[in-house]
Amino acid sequence: MTIRGVLFDFSGTLLRIEPTVDWLREGLARVGVEVSGEELRRLAGELERVGALPGGSEPEEIPPELRELWEARDVDPSGHRRLYVTLARRVPLPGPPEVYDVLYDRHMEPDAWRPYPDTRQVLAALREREVPVAVVSNIGWDLRPLFREHGLLPLVDAFALSYEHGVKKPDPPLFALACEALGVAPQQALMVGDNARADGGATALGCAVHLVRHLPVTERPGDLLPVIDLVG
């Protein structure tokens, strides 16, 4: 099969959110709060346990009253905010009540995200070979400003974002929209992601799939590099 277009997942594939402890430190600083390193790590661990950081750890358990919000989080921007702010509020934090909204806003900022070491190299190689690229993401907010700030926007031809279309991975329509935007048949597309269930949904359309490991940026230097060879 000849690959004529590549679809990439966003979080955990091309970029990764900052560590929870850094996210919390920044949020507390913005409301004028400083805590000891030990306390910072303890609070960060609690926030990870409840899944308060979008793009970070999933909750150990989802409270029944939040189940509906959880299922719809990536197709409803207001629900996305409400869900994650509510999850974060399960952990008592020092400072004013608005600290939870400050933390949510922080996770959408470009410098809260770090590209994997091979992201730019692979996207640039695909551009050089004239292989179009789409980002296909379950997300509750617009990724384009983030890609622009990281200098990656010129290397992406299209975005298929769940909240804009009301459908999310692994449902085939989101992948189909991405292929259509690139002008390639699904059978000529490669989906690259870190989640076998969500990203593997592309196989229902006939797309090939390449999975990368969901690891911190510093621990995954080259999982994207095989994509260059897969496009021939």
Short mmCIF file of C-alpha atoms in Angstrom, two decimals:
data_model
loop_
_atom_site.label_atom_id
_atom_site.label_comp_id
_atom_site.label_asym_id
_atom_site.label_seq_id
_atom_site.Cartn_x
_atom_site.Cartn_y
_atom_site.Cartn_z
CA MET A 1 0.00 0.00 0.00
CA THR A 2 1.32 3.43 -0.95
CA ILE A 3 0.89 6.04 1.78
CA ARG A 4 -0.18 9.39 0.33
CA GLY A 5 -1.27 11.15 3.52
CA VAL A 6 -0.49 10.92 7.24
CA LEU A 7 -2.87 11.55 10.14
CA PHE A 8 -1.35 12.31 13.53
CA ASP A 9 -2.85 12.25 16.98
CA PHE A 10 -1.90 15.30 19.06
CA SER A 11 -1.45 14.65 22.79
CA GLY A 12 1.09 11.95 23.57
CA THR A 13 2.04 11.63 19.91
CA LEU A 14 3.31 14.98 18.58
CA LEU A 15 3.39 16.95 21.84
CA ARG A 16 2.90 16.23 25.51
CA ILE A 17 1.55 18.33 28.36
CA GLU A 18 4.03 19.52 30.98
CA PRO A 19 4.44 17.42 34.14
CA THR A 20 1.68 17.90 36.69
CA VAL A 21 4.07 19.34 39.26
CA ASP A 22 5.17 22.08 36.80
CA TRP A 23 1.55 22.79 35.86
CA LEU A 24 0.57 23.16 39.50
CA ARG A 25 3.61 25.27 40.39
CA GLU A 26 2.78 27.72 37.58
CA GLY A 27 -0.90 27.88 38.50
CA LEU A 28 -0.20 28.55 42.16
CA ALA A 29 2.37 31.21 41.28
CA ARG A 30 -0.25 33.04 39.22
CA VAL A 31 -2.49 33.39 42.26
CA GLY A 32 0.41 34.36 44.50
CA VAL A 33 0.85 31.06 46.35
CA GLU A 34 4.10 29.23 47.00
CA VAL A 35 4.37 25.89 48.79
CA SER A 36 7.26 23.66 49.77
CA GLY A 37 8.60 21.14 47.30
CA GLU A 38 7.25 18.24 49.34
CA GLU A 39 3.77 19.73 49.52
CA LEU A 40 3.85 20.61 45.83
CA ARG A 41 4.64 17.02 44.95
CA ARG A 42 1.91 15.72 47.26
CA LEU A 43 -0.73 18.00 45.74
CA ALA A 44 0.43 17.16 42.23
CA GLY A 45 0.07 13.48 43.03
CA GLU A 46 -3.49 14.03 44.23
CA LEU A 47 -4.34 15.97 41.08
CA GLU A 48 -2.95 13.11 38.99
CA ARG A 49 -5.04 10.62 40.95
CA VAL A 50 -8.28 12.48 40.15
CA GLY A 51 -7.23 13.14 36.53
CA ALA A 52 -7.41 16.92 36.82
CA LEU A 53 -4.85 17.76 34.11
CA PRO A 54 -6.20 17.35 30.57
CA GLY A 55 -3.68 15.36 28.57
CA GLY A 56 -2.23 13.93 31.77
CA SER A 57 -3.25 10.90 33.81
CA GLU A 58 -6.83 9.67 33.55
CA PRO A 59 -8.85 9.56 36.78
CA GLU A 60 -8.47 6.48 38.94
CA GLU A 61 -12.26 6.56 39.07
CA ILE A 62 -14.89 8.83 37.58
CA PRO A 63 -17.57 9.96 40.01
CA PRO A 64 -21.03 8.84 38.82
CA GLU A 65 -22.25 12.43 38.67
CA LEU A 66 -19.45 13.28 36.22
CA ARG A 67 -19.81 10.26 33.96
CA GLU A 68 -21.92 12.08 31.37
CA LEU A 69 -19.51 15.02 31.25
CA TRP A 70 -16.59 12.63 30.92
CA GLU A 71 -18.09 10.85 27.92
CA ALA A 72 -18.89 14.14 26.15
CA ARG A 73 -15.80 16.10 27.18
CA ASP A 74 -14.21 16.18 23.74
CA VAL A 75 -17.29 17.32 21.83
CA ASP A 76 -18.41 20.09 24.20
CA PRO A 77 -15.90 22.87 25.02
CA SER A 78 -17.90 24.25 27.94
CA GLY A 79 -18.37 20.74 29.30
CA HIS A 80 -14.65 20.10 28.90
CA ARG A 81 -13.85 23.04 31.17
CA ARG A 82 -16.58 22.17 33.64
CA LEU A 83 -15.40 18.57 33.90
CA TYR A 84 -11.72 19.28 34.51
CA VAL A 85 -12.32 22.18 36.88
CA THR A 86 -14.69 19.96 38.87
CA LEU A 87 -12.15 17.14 38.95
CA ALA A 88 -9.44 19.53 40.16
CA ARG A 89 -11.72 20.84 42.90
CA ARG A 90 -11.73 17.37 44.43
CA VAL A 91 -8.25 18.29 45.66
CA PRO A 92 -8.21 21.18 48.19
CA LEU A 93 -5.59 23.66 46.97
CA PRO A 94 -4.17 26.70 48.76
CA GLY A 95 -5.08 30.11 47.42
CA PRO A 96 -8.24 31.74 46.11
CA PRO A 97 -11.10 29.74 44.54
CA GLU A 98 -10.14 30.90 41.06
CA VAL A 99 -6.96 28.81 41.20
CA TYR A 100 -8.87 25.94 39.55
CA ASP A 101 -9.86 28.04 36.55
CA VAL A 102 -6.32 29.41 36.37
CA LEU A 103 -5.00 25.85 36.16
CA TYR A 104 -7.48 24.92 33.44
CA ASP A 105 -6.51 27.97 31.38
CA ARG A 106 -2.84 27.14 31.81
CA HIS A 107 -3.18 23.75 30.14
CA MET A 108 -4.27 25.42 26.87
CA GLU A 109 -1.21 27.67 26.65
CA PRO A 110 1.43 26.76 24.04
CA ASP A 111 4.30 26.71 26.51
CA ALA A 112 2.46 24.16 28.65
CA TRP A 113 3.09 21.68 25.82
CA ARG A 114 6.40 20.20 24.71
CA PRO A 115 7.01 18.69 21.27
CA TYR A 116 8.65 15.28 21.19
CA PRO A 117 12.28 15.46 19.99
CA ASP A 118 11.45 14.00 16.55
CA THR A 119 8.19 15.84 15.90
CA ARG A 120 9.57 18.69 13.81
CA GLN A 121 11.98 16.43 11.91
CA VAL A 122 9.23 14.03 10.86
CA LEU A 123 6.72 16.72 9.91
CA ALA A 124 9.38 18.58 7.91
CA ALA A 125 10.41 15.38 6.11
CA LEU A 126 6.80 14.72 5.11
CA ARG A 127 6.44 18.28 3.85
CA GLU A 128 9.62 17.90 1.82
CA ARG A 129 8.19 14.75 0.24
CA GLU A 130 4.89 16.54 -0.42
CA VAL A 131 2.96 14.12 1.78
CA PRO A 132 0.03 16.03 3.32
CA VAL A 133 -0.52 15.90 7.08
CA ALA A 134 -3.61 16.20 9.27
CA VAL A 135 -3.90 16.33 13.04
CA VAL A 136 -6.80 14.23 14.32
CA SER A 137 -7.52 14.86 17.98
CA ASN A 138 -10.10 14.27 20.66
CA ILE A 139 -9.91 17.75 22.15
CA GLY A 140 -12.16 20.43 23.62
CA TRP A 141 -10.30 23.49 22.31
CA ASP A 142 -8.53 24.84 19.21
CA LEU A 143 -5.00 23.52 18.68
CA ARG A 144 -4.04 25.84 15.83
CA PRO A 145 -2.64 28.67 18.01
CA LEU A 146 -0.52 26.13 19.88
CA PHE A 147 0.91 24.71 16.66
CA ARG A 148 1.55 28.26 15.42
CA GLU A 149 3.49 29.21 18.56
CA HIS A 150 5.65 26.10 18.27
CA GLY A 151 6.36 26.85 14.62
CA LEU A 152 4.60 23.67 13.49
CA LEU A 153 1.50 25.12 11.84
CA PRO A 154 3.10 25.47 8.37
CA LEU A 155 3.84 21.73 8.48
CA VAL A 156 0.18 20.73 9.00
CA ASP A 157 -2.36 20.84 6.18
CA ALA A 158 -5.58 20.16 8.09
CA PHE A 159 -7.05 19.68 11.56
CA ALA A 160 -9.88 17.30 12.40
CA LEU A 161 -10.78 18.23 15.99
CA SER A 162 -13.55 16.39 17.81
CA TYR A 163 -15.17 19.46 19.35
CA GLU A 164 -15.54 21.11 15.93
CA HIS A 165 -17.33 18.14 14.38
CA GLY A 166 -19.22 16.61 17.30
CA VAL A 167 -17.58 13.23 16.78
CA LYS A 168 -14.52 11.66 18.39
CA LYS A 169 -12.08 8.83 17.88
CA PRO A 170 -12.40 5.86 17.55
CA ASP A 171 -15.54 6.63 15.54
CA PRO A 172 -14.64 6.47 11.81
CA PRO A 173 -16.19 9.82 10.74
CA LEU A 174 -13.41 11.91 12.30
CA PHE A 175 -10.75 9.98 10.38
CA ALA A 176 -12.85 10.23 7.23
CA LEU A 177 -13.06 14.00 7.60
CA ALA A 178 -9.28 14.20 7.90
CA CYS A 179 -8.72 12.05 4.81
CA GLU A 180 -11.20 14.14 2.85
CA ALA A 181 -9.44 17.33 3.91
CA LEU A 182 -6.15 15.92 2.63
CA GLY A 183 -7.70 14.61 -0.59
CA VAL A 184 -6.54 11.05 0.02
CA ALA A 185 -8.47 7.79 0.23
CA PRO A 186 -8.43 6.17 3.70
CA GLN A 187 -6.68 3.15 2.17
CA GLN A 188 -3.81 5.49 1.29
CA ALA A 189 -3.55 7.08 4.73
CA LEU A 190 -1.45 6.26 7.77
CA MET A 191 -2.78 7.07 11.25
CA VAL A 192 -0.08 7.69 13.87
CA GLY A 193 -1.08 7.71 17.52
CA ASP A 194 -0.42 6.50 21.04
CA ASN A 195 -3.75 4.84 21.84
CA ALA A 196 -4.58 1.49 20.27
CA ARG A 197 -8.30 1.86 20.84
CA ALA A 198 -8.83 5.51 19.89
CA ASP A 199 -6.31 5.79 17.06
CA GLY A 200 -6.80 2.20 15.97
CA GLY A 201 -10.34 3.15 15.01
CA ALA A 202 -8.90 4.34 11.70
CA THR A 203 -8.52 0.73 10.59
CA ALA A 204 -12.31 0.53 10.16
CA LEU A 205 -11.85 2.79 7.12
CA GLY A 206 -8.85 0.88 5.82
CA CYS A 207 -6.14 3.20 7.13
CA ALA A 208 -2.82 1.77 8.23
CA VAL A 209 -1.88 2.50 11.85
CA HIS A 210 1.49 3.14 13.51
CA LEU A 211 1.49 3.31 17.31
CA VAL A 212 4.01 5.22 19.42
CA ARG A 213 4.62 4.86 23.14
CA HIS A 214 2.80 7.19 25.53
CA LEU A 215 5.87 8.39 27.40
CA PRO A 216 7.28 11.68 28.70
CA VAL A 217 9.12 13.77 26.13
CA THR A 218 12.50 13.02 27.67
CA GLU A 219 11.93 9.26 27.48
CA ARG A 220 10.83 8.95 23.85
CA PRO A 221 13.42 10.33 21.43
CA GLY A 222 12.54 8.53 18.22
CA ASP A 223 9.21 6.70 18.00
CA LEU A 224 7.99 8.95 15.17
CA LEU A 225 11.03 8.43 12.93
CA PRO A 226 9.77 5.17 11.32
CA VAL A 227 6.93 7.19 9.80
CA ILE A 228 9.41 8.67 7.31
CA ASP A 229 10.25 5.20 6.01
CA LEU A 230 6.62 4.06 6.01
CA VAL A 231 5.68 6.70 3.45
CA GLY A 232 8.44 5.43 1.14
#
